[in-house]
Every structure is written in C-alpha cells, then in structure tokens.
XYZ file of C-alpha atoms in Angstrom:
709
model
C -21.857 3.243 17.730
C -21.594 -0.422 16.759
C -24.399 -2.872 17.458
C -23.882 -6.639 17.295
C -25.886 -8.048 14.413
C -26.962 -11.556 15.394
C -25.375 -13.241 12.409
C -22.883 -15.994 13.313
C -21.159 -18.796 11.490
C -19.308 -21.792 12.849
C -16.363 -23.680 11.381
C -16.176 -27.428 11.659
C -14.035 -26.804 14.778
C -16.818 -24.565 16.218
C -14.926 -21.313 15.636
C -17.278 -18.362 15.177
C -17.167 -15.331 12.919
C -19.562 -12.436 13.399
C -20.974 -9.757 11.116
C -21.571 -6.482 12.953
C -23.449 -3.360 12.007
C -20.721 -0.749 11.857
C -22.957 2.198 10.943
C -26.655 2.932 10.582
C -26.447 5.674 7.976
C -29.348 8.116 7.927
C -30.447 9.605 4.625
C -31.564 13.237 4.800
C -33.858 12.749 1.813
C -34.661 9.053 2.327
C -32.519 8.229 -0.695
C -30.403 5.128 -1.077
C -26.659 5.370 -0.708
C -24.736 3.943 -3.671
C -21.175 3.364 -2.453
C -18.799 4.030 0.434
C -15.213 5.249 -0.138
C -12.653 5.368 2.654
C -11.174 8.760 3.529
C -7.389 8.396 4.022
C -7.160 11.545 6.158
C -8.460 9.829 9.287
C -9.471 6.417 10.619
C -13.154 5.454 10.578
C -13.910 8.219 8.077
C -15.567 7.626 4.702
C -17.204 9.393 1.778
C -20.685 8.200 0.849
C -22.827 9.339 -2.069
C -26.199 8.823 -3.734
C -27.442 8.915 -7.314
C -28.866 12.423 -6.910
C -25.368 13.894 -6.524
C -24.941 14.448 -2.772
C -21.551 13.455 -1.293
C -21.371 13.344 2.518
C -18.678 12.458 5.009
C -19.286 9.617 7.455
C -17.051 9.808 10.530
C -17.456 7.449 13.499
C -20.950 6.542 12.271
C -21.926 10.235 12.199
C -23.125 11.695 8.894
C -22.161 15.269 8.043
C -25.314 17.432 8.335
C -24.588 19.165 5.040
C -23.327 17.604 1.847
C -19.625 18.206 1.216
C -20.493 18.366 -2.474
C -23.947 18.747 -4.017
C -23.543 18.346 -7.761
C -27.028 19.693 -8.416
C -25.836 23.155 -7.320
C -23.153 23.138 -10.010
C -24.889 20.970 -12.632
C -28.652 21.718 -12.328
C -29.538 19.263 -15.119
C -27.789 16.284 -13.481
C -29.482 12.947 -14.168
C -27.289 10.609 -12.109
C -24.034 10.545 -10.143
C -22.417 7.269 -11.201
C -18.991 7.121 -9.510
C -16.493 8.984 -7.352
C -12.819 8.360 -6.614
C -9.961 10.053 -4.753
C -6.591 11.007 -6.163
C -3.885 8.700 -4.722
C -2.153 11.824 -3.307
C -5.356 12.917 -1.545
C -3.667 12.710 1.877
C -0.212 14.037 0.902
C 0.246 17.818 1.391
C 2.291 19.729 -1.202
C 1.766 16.952 -3.769
C -0.319 17.246 -6.934
C -3.706 15.740 -6.174
C -3.835 16.725 -2.488
C -7.475 16.873 -1.274
C -8.649 16.204 -4.846
C -11.756 14.158 -5.662
C -13.153 13.092 -9.046
C -16.770 12.430 -10.037
C -18.566 11.020 -13.077
C -22.174 12.118 -13.649
C -24.726 12.199 -16.488
C -26.621 15.210 -17.840
C -28.309 16.168 -21.134
C -25.972 17.156 -23.961
C -25.016 20.833 -23.930
C -23.083 21.804 -27.071
C -22.379 25.294 -25.697
C -19.905 23.881 -23.187
C -16.401 23.831 -24.666
C -14.957 21.007 -22.546
C -12.895 18.477 -24.502
C -14.987 15.539 -25.668
C -14.080 11.911 -26.273
C -16.215 10.948 -29.241
C -16.383 9.420 -32.669
C -16.726 11.839 -35.590
C -20.372 11.033 -36.303
C -21.473 10.934 -32.657
C -24.644 12.829 -31.729
C -26.269 11.643 -28.507
C -28.898 12.942 -26.112
C -26.771 12.674 -22.990
C -23.213 13.162 -21.855
C -21.205 11.649 -19.056
C -19.017 14.284 -17.406
C -15.838 13.666 -15.405
C -14.990 16.547 -13.053
C -12.264 17.415 -10.563
C -13.051 18.912 -7.132
C -10.409 20.232 -4.754
C -10.877 21.073 -1.086
C -8.945 23.595 0.978
C -9.180 21.990 4.417
C -8.429 18.529 5.730
C -10.827 18.979 8.656
C -13.911 17.068 7.610
C -16.226 19.250 9.705
C -15.384 22.311 7.601
C -14.270 20.807 4.301
C -14.874 23.439 1.645
C -14.125 23.654 -2.035
C -10.978 25.503 -3.029
C -12.753 26.899 -6.093
C -16.378 27.833 -6.519
C -16.750 25.658 -9.619
C -15.299 22.196 -10.336
C -12.872 21.742 -13.206
C -14.375 19.695 -16.020
C -11.871 17.182 -17.387
C -13.803 15.653 -20.261
C -17.242 14.875 -21.622
C -18.342 11.741 -23.453
C -21.602 11.447 -25.437
C -23.892 8.514 -24.507
C -27.291 7.370 -25.734
C -29.107 6.933 -22.377
C -28.740 7.443 -18.622
C -28.081 3.712 -18.291
C -24.943 3.877 -20.428
C -22.704 5.993 -18.236
C -19.395 5.391 -16.477
C -19.481 2.202 -14.413
C -16.114 2.505 -12.660
C -13.780 5.444 -12.029
C -10.479 4.590 -10.357
C -6.706 5.031 -10.107
C -4.380 2.035 -10.128
C -3.761 1.372 -6.398
C -0.500 -0.500 -7.070
C 1.441 2.371 -8.680
C 3.583 4.613 -6.502
C 4.571 8.258 -6.693
C 7.839 7.424 -8.444
C 6.261 5.206 -11.136
C 5.946 6.595 -14.648
C 2.228 5.753 -14.891
C 1.304 7.155 -11.462
C -1.812 9.361 -11.354
C -3.480 7.992 -14.496
C -7.267 7.777 -14.299
C -9.094 4.674 -15.583
C -12.834 4.521 -16.325
C -15.145 2.074 -18.065
C -18.143 2.639 -20.314
C -21.014 0.219 -20.844
C -21.569 -1.367 -24.223
C -24.342 0.155 -26.349
C -26.334 -2.784 -27.853
C -27.188 -0.617 -30.874
C -23.510 -0.067 -31.752
C -21.739 -3.423 -31.347
C -18.999 -2.570 -33.867
C -18.322 0.932 -32.629
C -14.908 1.340 -31.022
C -16.186 3.735 -28.335
C -19.527 2.074 -27.575
C -18.606 -1.626 -27.710
C -17.793 -1.843 -23.998
C -14.507 -0.049 -23.344
C -11.938 0.880 -20.729
C -10.286 4.281 -21.113
C -7.243 5.871 -19.504
C -6.211 9.544 -19.275
C -3.926 11.716 -17.194
C -6.372 14.174 -15.545
C -3.801 16.880 -14.713
C -4.199 20.115 -16.657
C -1.528 20.663 -19.320
C -1.479 24.147 -20.833
C -4.875 24.784 -22.382
C -5.791 21.104 -22.308
C -7.875 19.840 -19.405
C -6.222 16.397 -19.616
C -3.596 14.502 -21.594
C -3.435 11.013 -23.111
C -0.649 8.764 -21.770
C 1.965 8.113 -24.433
C 1.761 4.351 -23.777
C -1.948 4.086 -24.608
C -2.066 1.280 -27.200
C -4.289 3.001 -29.826
C -2.566 6.391 -29.939
C -1.605 5.980 -33.580
C -4.879 4.387 -34.754
C -6.920 6.952 -36.745
C -10.331 5.307 -36.172
C -10.042 4.648 -32.442
C -10.017 7.415 -29.787
C -6.594 7.683 -28.175
C -8.081 7.415 -24.681
C -9.233 3.790 -25.201
C -7.006 0.964 -23.948
C -9.381 -2.009 -24.552
C -12.687 -2.454 -26.384
C -15.361 -4.967 -27.330
C -15.872 -6.092 -23.710
C -19.332 -7.603 -23.363
C -21.252 -7.352 -20.080
C -18.327 -5.598 -18.374
C -18.991 -5.247 -14.658
C -15.762 -4.311 -12.837
C -12.025 -4.334 -13.509
C -8.989 -4.829 -11.273
C -5.242 -4.687 -11.727
C -3.158 -7.840 -11.660
C -0.543 -7.445 -8.979
C 2.894 -7.104 -10.536
C 1.631 -6.120 -14.000
C 0.177 -2.655 -14.555
C -0.910 -3.378 -18.138
C -2.910 -6.517 -17.294
C -6.425 -6.329 -15.887
C -8.830 -8.808 -14.295
C -12.393 -8.341 -15.544
C -15.726 -9.499 -14.188
C -18.736 -9.887 -16.490
C -22.232 -10.023 -14.995
C -25.583 -10.905 -16.497
C -28.807 -12.183 -14.981
C -27.772 -15.739 -15.853
C -24.116 -15.929 -14.897
C -21.054 -14.224 -13.486
C -17.763 -14.640 -15.365
C -14.160 -13.569 -15.142
C -11.437 -12.997 -17.710
C -7.930 -11.575 -17.967
C -7.218 -8.718 -20.326
C -4.077 -7.095 -21.723
C -4.126 -3.418 -22.663
C -4.609 -3.132 -26.412
C -7.085 -6.013 -26.822
C -9.931 -5.578 -29.303
C -12.573 -8.176 -28.482
C -14.848 -7.087 -31.293
C -12.836 -9.450 -33.456
C -14.331 -12.965 -33.685
C -10.993 -14.623 -32.919
C -9.820 -13.484 -29.545
C -7.336 -15.017 -27.149
C -9.419 -14.121 -24.081
C -10.663 -17.058 -22.049
C -13.759 -16.863 -19.888
C -14.611 -19.048 -16.957
C -17.918 -19.203 -15.176
C -17.910 -18.707 -11.442
C -21.404 -18.799 -10.037
C -25.081 -18.162 -10.714
C -26.172 -14.580 -11.279
C -24.889 -12.070 -8.736
C -25.810 -8.526 -7.914
C -22.837 -7.125 -6.021
C -19.525 -5.823 -7.155
C -16.331 -7.677 -6.256
C -13.348 -6.585 -4.152
C -9.737 -7.625 -4.668
C -9.041 -8.486 -1.056
C -5.836 -7.114 0.523
C -6.610 -7.448 4.240
C -5.413 -9.896 6.878
C -8.643 -11.110 8.533
C -9.135 -13.617 5.710
C -5.427 -14.271 5.209
C -6.021 -17.370 3.102
C -7.983 -15.318 0.565
C -5.568 -12.413 0.220
C -5.246 -11.250 -3.440
C -8.451 -13.104 -4.317
C -11.750 -11.622 -5.476
C -14.491 -11.570 -2.828
C -18.064 -11.025 -3.997
C -21.698 -11.618 -3.017
C -23.964 -13.804 -5.108
C -27.515 -14.931 -4.532
C -29.364 -18.031 -5.559
C -31.811 -19.033 -2.849
C -29.921 -16.834 -0.386
C -26.969 -14.469 -0.364
C -23.519 -16.066 -0.243
C -20.048 -14.612 0.230
C -17.514 -16.273 -2.079
C -13.839 -15.984 -2.935
C -12.251 -16.895 -6.250
C -8.579 -17.099 -7.104
C -7.667 -14.961 -10.141
C -5.111 -17.588 -11.199
C -5.686 -20.946 -12.809
C -7.442 -23.220 -11.845
C -9.564 -20.404 -10.320
C -10.626 -22.244 -7.199
C -13.903 -21.020 -5.695
C -14.488 -20.994 -1.943
C -17.759 -20.328 -0.161
C -17.121 -18.247 2.969
C -20.609 -17.623 4.357
C -24.342 -18.050 3.764
C -26.897 -15.446 4.846
C -30.533 -16.306 5.424
C -33.338 -13.911 4.545
C -33.347 -12.291 7.978
C -29.628 -11.708 7.976
C -29.396 -10.298 4.446
C -32.763 -10.189 2.656
C -32.908 -11.331 -0.944
C -34.176 -7.896 -2.030
C -31.080 -6.221 -0.555
C -28.779 -4.185 -2.765
C -25.330 -4.869 -1.316
C -22.148 -3.051 -2.284
C -18.709 -4.311 -1.216
C -15.958 -1.963 -0.093
C -12.995 -1.970 2.306
C -12.018 0.026 5.389
C -8.682 1.659 6.232
C -7.155 -1.744 7.047
C -8.377 -3.210 3.724
C -10.945 -5.309 5.596
C -14.299 -6.087 4.030
C -17.349 -3.794 4.393
C -20.859 -4.454 3.078
C -23.092 -1.478 2.333
C -26.722 -2.599 2.287
C -28.220 0.378 0.484
C -31.734 -1.026 0.896
C -31.531 -0.451 4.648
C -28.726 2.174 4.651
C -26.491 0.143 6.962
C -22.802 -0.751 6.768
C -21.827 -4.254 7.905
C -18.359 -5.425 8.873
C -16.901 -8.826 9.727
C -15.332 -9.141 13.128
C -11.895 -10.753 13.425
C -11.529 -14.387 12.465
C -10.216 -16.840 15.014
C -6.595 -17.898 14.375
C -7.864 -21.465 13.938
C -9.363 -20.449 10.627
C -5.892 -20.115 9.141
C -4.099 -22.783 11.139
C -1.710 -25.124 9.253
C -4.050 -28.075 9.493
C -6.783 -26.025 7.809
C -4.519 -24.376 5.271
C -5.684 -26.436 2.316
C -9.287 -26.888 3.383
C -12.179 -24.576 2.642
C -13.960 -23.438 5.808
C -17.078 -25.448 6.494
C -19.575 -22.759 7.589
C -23.034 -23.484 8.902
C -25.600 -21.239 10.531
C -26.312 -21.729 14.231
C -29.913 -23.004 14.573
C -32.366 -20.219 15.348
C -34.894 -22.508 17.050
C -34.094 -25.005 19.738
C -36.079 -28.088 20.652
C -35.969 -27.262 24.336
C -36.111 -24.104 26.435
C -33.282 -25.449 28.573
C -31.070 -26.032 25.539
C -31.952 -22.535 24.297
C -30.751 -20.871 27.491
C -27.688 -23.102 27.638
C -26.697 -22.095 24.104
C -27.426 -18.438 24.873
C -25.136 -18.453 27.914
C -22.366 -20.193 25.982
C -22.630 -17.660 23.170
C -22.543 -14.782 25.646
C -19.444 -16.148 27.381
C -17.768 -16.836 24.052
C -18.549 -13.304 22.889
C -17.082 -11.770 26.032
C -13.966 -13.938 25.791
C -13.545 -13.096 22.122
C -14.000 -9.377 22.796
C -11.358 -9.491 25.521
C -9.011 -11.471 23.277
C -9.471 -9.118 20.316
C -8.820 -6.075 22.513
C -5.663 -7.675 23.823
C -4.431 -8.464 20.305
C -5.011 -4.846 19.272
C -2.367 -3.662 21.762
C 1.108 -3.015 20.336
C 2.712 -5.910 22.203
C -0.084 -8.187 21.042
C 0.652 -7.186 17.460
C 4.338 -7.971 17.944
C 3.491 -11.402 19.327
C 1.321 -12.153 16.288
C 3.968 -11.188 13.752
C 7.679 -11.691 13.259
C 9.740 -8.980 14.924
C 12.963 -8.913 12.895
C 14.716 -10.379 9.876
C 18.213 -10.953 8.554
C 19.651 -11.582 5.085
C 21.936 -14.500 4.292
C 23.627 -13.246 1.114
C 25.616 -16.477 0.716
C 22.779 -19.018 0.894
C 20.155 -16.462 -0.270
C 17.715 -16.875 2.611
C 15.605 -14.366 4.521
C 15.586 -15.461 8.177
C 12.613 -14.367 10.302
C 12.652 -14.153 14.093
C 9.969 -13.879 16.743
C 10.169 -11.185 19.388
C 12.918 -11.698 22.009
C 14.126 -14.853 20.225
C 17.521 -15.546 18.688
C 16.462 -18.850 17.141
C 15.250 -18.620 13.534
C 11.479 -19.118 13.373
C 11.159 -19.235 9.585
C 13.530 -19.271 6.625
C 12.230 -17.895 3.346
C 14.272 -18.712 0.199
C 14.799 -15.529 -1.750
C 13.922 -17.149 -5.088
C 10.466 -18.027 -3.725
C 9.585 -14.417 -2.860
C 6.834 -13.018 -5.081
C 6.210 -9.749 -3.335
C 7.735 -7.564 -0.610
C 5.702 -4.635 0.712
C 6.930 -2.004 3.166
C 4.472 -0.023 5.285
C 5.062 3.065 7.417
C 2.197 3.528 9.880
C 0.085 1.105 7.783
C 0.634 3.178 4.629
C 2.410 1.413 1.791
C 5.599 3.273 0.838
C 7.249 0.667 -1.416
C 6.186 -2.521 -3.143
C 8.849 -4.783 -4.652
C 7.279 -7.292 -7.071
C 9.814 -9.847 -8.260
C 8.013 -10.347 -11.585
C 7.800 -6.647 -12.451
C 10.833 -4.775 -13.793
C 9.322 -1.506 -12.548
C 10.323 -2.662 -9.067
C 14.046 -2.248 -9.832
C 15.584 -0.207 -7.025
C 17.723 2.829 -7.798
C 19.430 5.796 -6.187
C 16.439 7.996 -7.064
C 14.016 5.563 -5.458
C 16.273 5.389 -2.411
C 15.972 9.163 -2.030
C 12.180 8.960 -2.326
C 12.110 6.073 0.135
C 14.251 8.052 2.606
C 11.915 11.037 2.245
C 9.082 9.106 3.924
C 11.272 8.257 6.919
C 12.678 11.794 7.198
C 9.156 13.224 7.146
C 8.063 10.814 9.874
C 11.120 11.608 12.044
C 10.196 15.280 12.082
C 6.865 14.500 13.706
C 6.729 14.904 17.463
C 5.691 11.742 19.291
C 3.065 12.383 21.956
C 1.580 10.076 24.566
C -0.188 6.999 23.177
C 0.802 7.884 19.598
C 2.215 4.954 17.640
C 4.968 4.800 15.036
C 5.218 1.523 13.167
C 7.237 0.061 10.305
C 6.065 -3.283 8.936
C 7.252 -5.590 6.189
C 5.089 -8.131 4.374
C 6.701 -10.926 2.368
C 4.488 -12.983 0.024
C 5.841 -16.188 -1.516
C 4.923 -17.873 -4.792
C 2.187 -19.889 -3.040
C 0.628 -16.592 -1.770
C 1.607 -17.361 1.838
C 2.290 -14.159 3.754
C 4.976 -13.404 6.343
C 4.285 -10.145 8.254
C 7.275 -8.610 10.070
C 6.898 -5.653 12.458
C 10.478 -4.365 12.295
C 9.860 -1.178 14.300
C 7.245 -0.247 16.894
C 7.106 2.722 19.198
C 4.266 3.979 21.379
C 4.769 7.405 22.898
C 8.260 7.499 24.363
C 8.570 3.699 24.627
C 10.253 1.707 21.861
C 9.069 -1.926 21.753
C 11.560 -3.238 19.175
C 15.310 -3.620 19.438
C 16.476 -1.561 16.445
C 16.011 2.210 16.348
C 14.289 4.131 13.550
C 17.481 4.982 11.609
C 18.789 1.414 11.828
C 15.464 0.097 10.561
C 15.511 2.517 7.631
C 19.035 1.475 6.623
C 18.212 -2.244 6.938
C 15.208 -1.867 4.633
C 17.252 0.086 2.074
C 19.885 -2.681 2.119
C 17.105 -5.245 1.632
C 15.677 -3.437 -1.424
C 19.101 -3.103 -3.032
C 19.760 -6.788 -2.361
C 16.435 -7.922 -3.868
C 16.952 -5.692 -6.886
C 20.449 -7.094 -7.488
C 19.186 -10.687 -7.136
C 16.105 -10.467 -9.371
C 17.198 -7.746 -11.814
C 21.025 -7.807 -11.923
C 21.248 -6.272 -15.396
C 18.754 -3.467 -14.810
C 19.975 -2.470 -11.328
C 22.251 0.564 -11.477
C 25.466 0.935 -9.506
C 24.757 1.744 -5.894
C 26.241 5.004 -4.663
C 27.176 4.694 -0.999
C 27.095 8.060 0.700
C 29.429 7.929 3.694
C 30.265 11.210 5.411
C 33.425 11.153 7.477
C 31.992 13.391 10.187
C 28.726 11.438 10.510
C 30.000 7.839 10.823
C 29.552 5.829 14.024
C 30.259 8.315 16.795
C 32.613 7.278 19.556
C 32.402 8.753 23.012
C 34.198 12.147 22.822
C 37.423 12.626 24.762
C 36.831 14.824 27.793
C 39.308 17.707 27.979
C 40.066 18.646 31.564
C 41.515 22.187 31.946
C 44.566 22.792 34.179
C 45.533 19.116 33.969
C 47.224 18.733 30.605
C 49.352 15.772 31.597
C 46.362 13.621 32.659
C 44.501 14.644 29.514
C 47.365 13.524 27.262
C 47.578 10.174 29.063
C 43.820 9.612 28.704
C 43.848 10.407 24.982
C 46.821 8.077 24.513
C 44.874 5.247 26.171
C 41.774 5.924 24.047
C 43.715 5.706 20.792
C 45.530 2.550 21.896
C 42.240 0.942 22.966
C 40.500 1.796 19.688
C 43.461 0.520 17.639
C 43.286 -2.801 19.502
C 39.485 -3.112 18.948
C 39.916 -2.447 15.235
C 42.649 -5.042 14.696
C 40.227 -7.394 12.924
C 39.863 -4.888 10.066
C 43.478 -3.611 9.945
C 44.357 -5.469 6.753
C 41.338 -4.196 4.796
C 41.745 -0.617 5.974
C 45.511 -0.638 5.381
C 44.987 -1.889 1.818
C 42.394 0.840 1.265
C 44.847 3.480 2.387
C 47.879 2.117 0.521
C 45.941 1.793 -2.770
C 45.478 5.566 -2.765
C 48.815 6.559 -1.236
C 50.194 7.963 -4.474
C 47.337 10.427 -4.882
C 46.750 11.297 -1.269
C 50.170 10.727 0.274
C 49.981 13.921 2.297
C 46.831 12.873 4.155
C 46.580 9.055 4.154
C 48.823 6.474 5.777
C 48.599 2.832 6.887
C 46.671 2.252 10.096
C 49.772 1.600 12.273
C 51.473 4.791 11.021
C 48.292 6.782 11.569
C 48.030 5.505 15.149
C 51.701 6.334 15.771
C 51.238 9.830 14.402
C 48.236 10.256 16.663
C 50.396 9.295 19.657
C 53.044 11.827 18.636
C 50.408 14.481 18.227
C 48.858 13.668 21.574
C 52.242 13.885 23.309
C 52.460 17.488 22.211
C 50.486 19.731 24.589
C 49.579 22.057 21.713
C 48.097 19.380 19.380
C 45.095 20.457 17.385
C 42.254 18.245 18.742
C 40.223 18.675 15.531
C 42.919 16.917 13.498
C 42.868 14.004 15.956
C 39.062 13.715 15.734
C 39.235 13.756 11.921
C 41.749 10.885 11.910
C 39.551 8.884 14.246
C 36.536 9.565 12.027
C 38.561 8.364 9.007
C 39.242 5.035 10.708
C 35.555 4.698 11.624
C 34.496 5.493 8.052
C 36.808 2.910 6.529
C 35.799 0.387 9.166
C 32.125 0.866 8.251
C 32.990 0.557 4.550
C 34.892 -2.688 5.143
C 31.939 -4.099 7.066
C 29.566 -3.376 4.141
C 32.012 -5.103 1.800
C 32.174 -8.187 4.046
C 28.374 -8.434 3.973
C 28.446 -8.476 0.129
C 26.398 -5.275 0.079
C 29.094 -3.551 -2.018
C 30.856 -4.711 -5.158
C 34.616 -4.253 -5.549
C 34.061 -1.264 -7.778
C 31.555 0.346 -5.390
C 33.929 -0.265 -2.483
C 36.803 1.408 -4.340
C 34.676 4.440 -5.363
C 33.337 4.958 -1.837
C 36.830 4.630 -0.363
C 38.197 7.216 -2.811
C 35.344 9.595 -1.963
C 36.085 9.345 1.788
C 39.772 10.058 1.283
C 39.067 12.965 -1.064
C 36.674 14.516 1.485
C 39.436 14.210 4.080
C 41.950 15.973 1.816
C 39.451 18.773 1.170
C 38.785 19.089 4.890
C 42.540 19.287 5.684
C 43.127 21.885 2.977
C 40.395 24.075 4.460
C 41.941 23.816 7.881
C-alpha cells in the first residue's frame, strides 16, 4: 500500500513534485534496515538487510515472514553484515550466476578456516571480512531456498576492527554477457589510519572473478594492474584513497571510476584510473568540493523522471536541513539543488540511504523510521525546452496560512491538482500513452549520416540526429538492456558473434506465449554529446494487439543493421567483415501458386501469368541481378542464367504439363534472394566484397540443392 506523504515542491511555474511513502517496512526485531536492493525477478520486489545478518524479501510492501538468509545460522560469530549484491545473471536461467547472491560480513579471525586470504605477509589482525556466495534453487520469492546447506566462501581479508570492513560490493552494471570483463566483482576497503603506507590498508579498491576455478575459490583478472608487483596483492586495482565513500563506473570506460570522498567537514569527488597509487605525494588526481558534510550515499542516476540529470550523481546532504542535489561528473561539475526537506519531512537525525527501483528511479530508505520514499513523476514542464538550461527553482508550500478561507482554498486546489495528476499519470502509463511520449520509429540516412526520428503515425521527420553527435545508443527488450553501443569505447565494436548473442535475446522472447494484457516492448535510447536523450519505442505489443507498424522480426533486423552501421562509422578499422546469411528458401515469401487438380490447362495459364507479373515488378533490379548471375556463369553455368533467360525457361517449363513445381519455386526463390541482396547493396549496408561473397553463397546453395534433387 502507498500512502501520500505530504511533502510537495513547486517550480517557478507552479509545477509540483511529490514524495510518497512506497513502503512502511516492519522490522521483526526492531532493528534498522541498512540498504534496499532491487530483485530483477519481479517488479516491486526488493532485498533488504540489516547489520545483524538477516536478508528478507520485500514484495509489494510485504516483508517475508522469515529471513531468506540468516548469516548468524551459518556464521555464529558474525559481527556485522556490511554489503550484499546480486550477480548480473541473477535473473537469467542456465547462465552462470543465476539466482546467486554475494555478501560481505565481519567476524573474528579463525585461522582454522582454509579459505584463500588476501593479505600482506606480516598481517595478523583480530577480525576478518568474509565474502561469500549464496545460490537459491527457486525463483519464487515465497519459497526461496538455498541450493546448498552452506554458502561458498570466496575469500577472507584480515582487518583491524569492525569499522574497517568492506564498504561497497558490486558488479560493473555497464558490462554485458559478451564482454571480456563481465562478472568481475569489485569491493572497497576502508583506510586504516595506523597503516597509511600499507598497500592493502591505505584505502583500496579490489577486483576478483568470483567463479570457482579448479581448487581455487576465485581467480584474479589478468588485466589487474598490479599482477606483476611483488609487494602489492594482485587483487588490488587502486590504493591510497583517503576517505573513500563510494565508487561508480564512468560510462564508456570500464577502467575509469568516479569516487566520492566523505568526511564530517566536506564531500568531494574525483576521477580514478585503474592502477593509480595515491600514496605517492605527486598524484595526478584532482579533487573538487561539492557541498558541506553529507551522510547519504550517492546514486548514478539512470532513470527518466529527472531526465535533465541522467548520468549525474544524486545524493542527500544536510546543513540546516536535508537537501537533494545533483552533480555532473564532468567538468565544470555543475551542482543543482533539486529539493529541500524540512525537519518534519525528513528529520535531521534520519539515516537515509539512496537506491533505485526497477525503472532506475530514485528511492530513499529512511532506516531511522524503516520507510521507503519514492518521488512521483515530474511534470513535463520540468524538462521543457525553455527550462532546459535553468535549474529548477523549488520552494516548499507554506504549512500555515494567514486565513482559514485561504487554507481551505489551497487545500481544494491541491486536492484537484492531485486528482488531475493521478489521472494524467495513469493515462501516460498506458501503452499508447508511452508511444505518444516517445518517438515511434527511426530511419538511417547512410549518405548524409543522419538518424531521422518520427512520431507515431507521422511521416514527417520530427528530429534529425547527426550520427557524429551520438555518444551512446542503448537497446532495451522489455525494459532490460540487451546492448549498449558507446561511441567512445572500442569494446562496443559490433561483430558476427555479438550479432548471434543479440539475436538470442529476440529468439528467446519470440518463444514466449503472449497472453492477455501481457506487453512486449523494444525501445531504443540515443544520447548525444550534450547528454540529451532521444527515446524511441520501435516495437510495442499488448496481448494480441500490435501498436507499432513494424513486426518483431523486422524490428530485430533494423536494429542489427543499425549496430553494424554505427560500428562501421565509429570503428571502421576494428569492425570485422559482415557475413550476410541469406537462405534461398527463407527469403521474402510470395503467395504460393494454387494447383487446381483436373484443370491442368488453367493451372498452366495462371502460373504463366504469375511469372510474367513478377518479372515485370522486378524490372527495376534486372541489371543488378543479371550482373550477379553473369559474373558467376563460368562456375555455375549449369544452374545460373540471366534474368530474362531464367524467366523464359520458367515459361517453357510451365508449358509442359509434367514440370517439376519444386524447380520452379527454387528459381523464384533465387530471384527473390538476389533481389533482397541488391536492395541491401543499394542501402550501403553491404560492401562490394560482402555483396560478392553473399551472392556466391546463394548460387552455391542453389547448385547443391539442384544436385540433391
């Protein structure tokens, strides 16, 4: 159940935003919840945990009566549960990492346990931080049970106190299944003030591959920068980081991180490259102060409610009251104040934690009161063109009015505005409302190098996006990212292997049976160099009703063509030769000729007309197809002829009552195949060499087919 929390802000144009209580989370032991992690298996489902080691599921504001995991049952000496994270394949059956969760907790040192340890040679500490892997055997949250009775310990790391454990445990959200560094686990360790020159205890970020390899419980990635350094543990990728708070990945660069540093006096940010050692007095890192002291973590925002602040860091800071701010990770690091909260709305003694829901929209966990807060949708005016370069001017609606009459007048206006906004938001949540909000289709101009965007049911171009201004192109299938093309990252180069992996997602989705009210959606999100976004809903289906013009297969092929085109434009040297797979028997299917028994003469006449009609329709491509045939006539003279000769032979065959209809259908399929190939060549989607190879393959398949017959 969701209750409206009377917290409202007004823009200069009197546009309201509202913060609602999404969940009132009970605590079975009156303990404070530490963090909320979204569960990708279902909407409105989360994992929530406390310091004592209990991990519960929270579904539709209902807390699981029993803990899914209680670390104290497996680690009786547990001091603190510091962090949890999910494997990026958590929701993908038959993939490594399915239903797998990782935890980091602290317990007293136990030298009898033989788990691999990350340590310096002379290390002897009272406590250890332990990273463990847990795997479930059911995706139904009501009966989620562990696959094994005991978790698998990945590593242990000696620490001096319970305050020096793992601060952050996370996988890089930008890497995909086909990337080389997919599935690598990052974690950070606080600096020990008593060991400022120690490599391991100077404030570090570490990276391992948690999958078991032989007798080893984990492996070290070969690209870790200190693998060959004898005095630095191989698992470390950066060290000497003072007051490290949280880290994030720079979009488009997997080896560059954004760091936040928090103290009681200030909150700072810096950029870091893997391999940096900041213990050295001369360092190239540059810090910049952002705000007074703050007590919440920060979130790299990827949602659409605050479109203007996408890819920026959102965080809560308090001075005289709590404030929500956004800061750009790029120079000049502009800071924007989004909202102010008075003491009643968010008390100063609150302990807020920022997270995101399944749509990457902001959530605030107030662990002091065990409630989860969520912003309602922003009005479109907040991101209108006239406001694009202005920070929103937010002010709190007065709580006291000078007159009872004015009080009731304002109350009625707010009530009417709330009802109108609720009705409007419900309407926009419908599939057709989504299509009206976004672009509905796109086309590629390979000559002028433009991406043209169109609104639904419109033939006039609504927006033209120059290809050289594209910074990012993300493709989503049912709101799940399946490919991310970053123009500044060579890892985005498209290939035949990636095309197969891309096709796998669509083939898997096509096998699913569509039932009433179920939605199938394919969306595309372009981001330009100025971080402006252009969402395109290229395919939408609800139940048995398709709301977009192109079908699912056409959409898939258009997106594959787009990725090959972008790869050839931005990475021409690295992009491999495209292999076009064209099967003669599966090209554009014409309406089959109906064979009427006992009326052979009429049947022959009808087939004659069909061939003549098709030959006339294909006249525009005769020259290209004829050249394709003649160029291979020496090798395939028995089975390939110019188009006019082929049509004539078809007529001769049709005039014979005993003609083999399969041979006729094969010839027609050959013409269709070459016609499709010529069309791809005209659209500059094939090079001359690729066109020649594909043409040769089609003709060879035809020869093989004839020899079998």
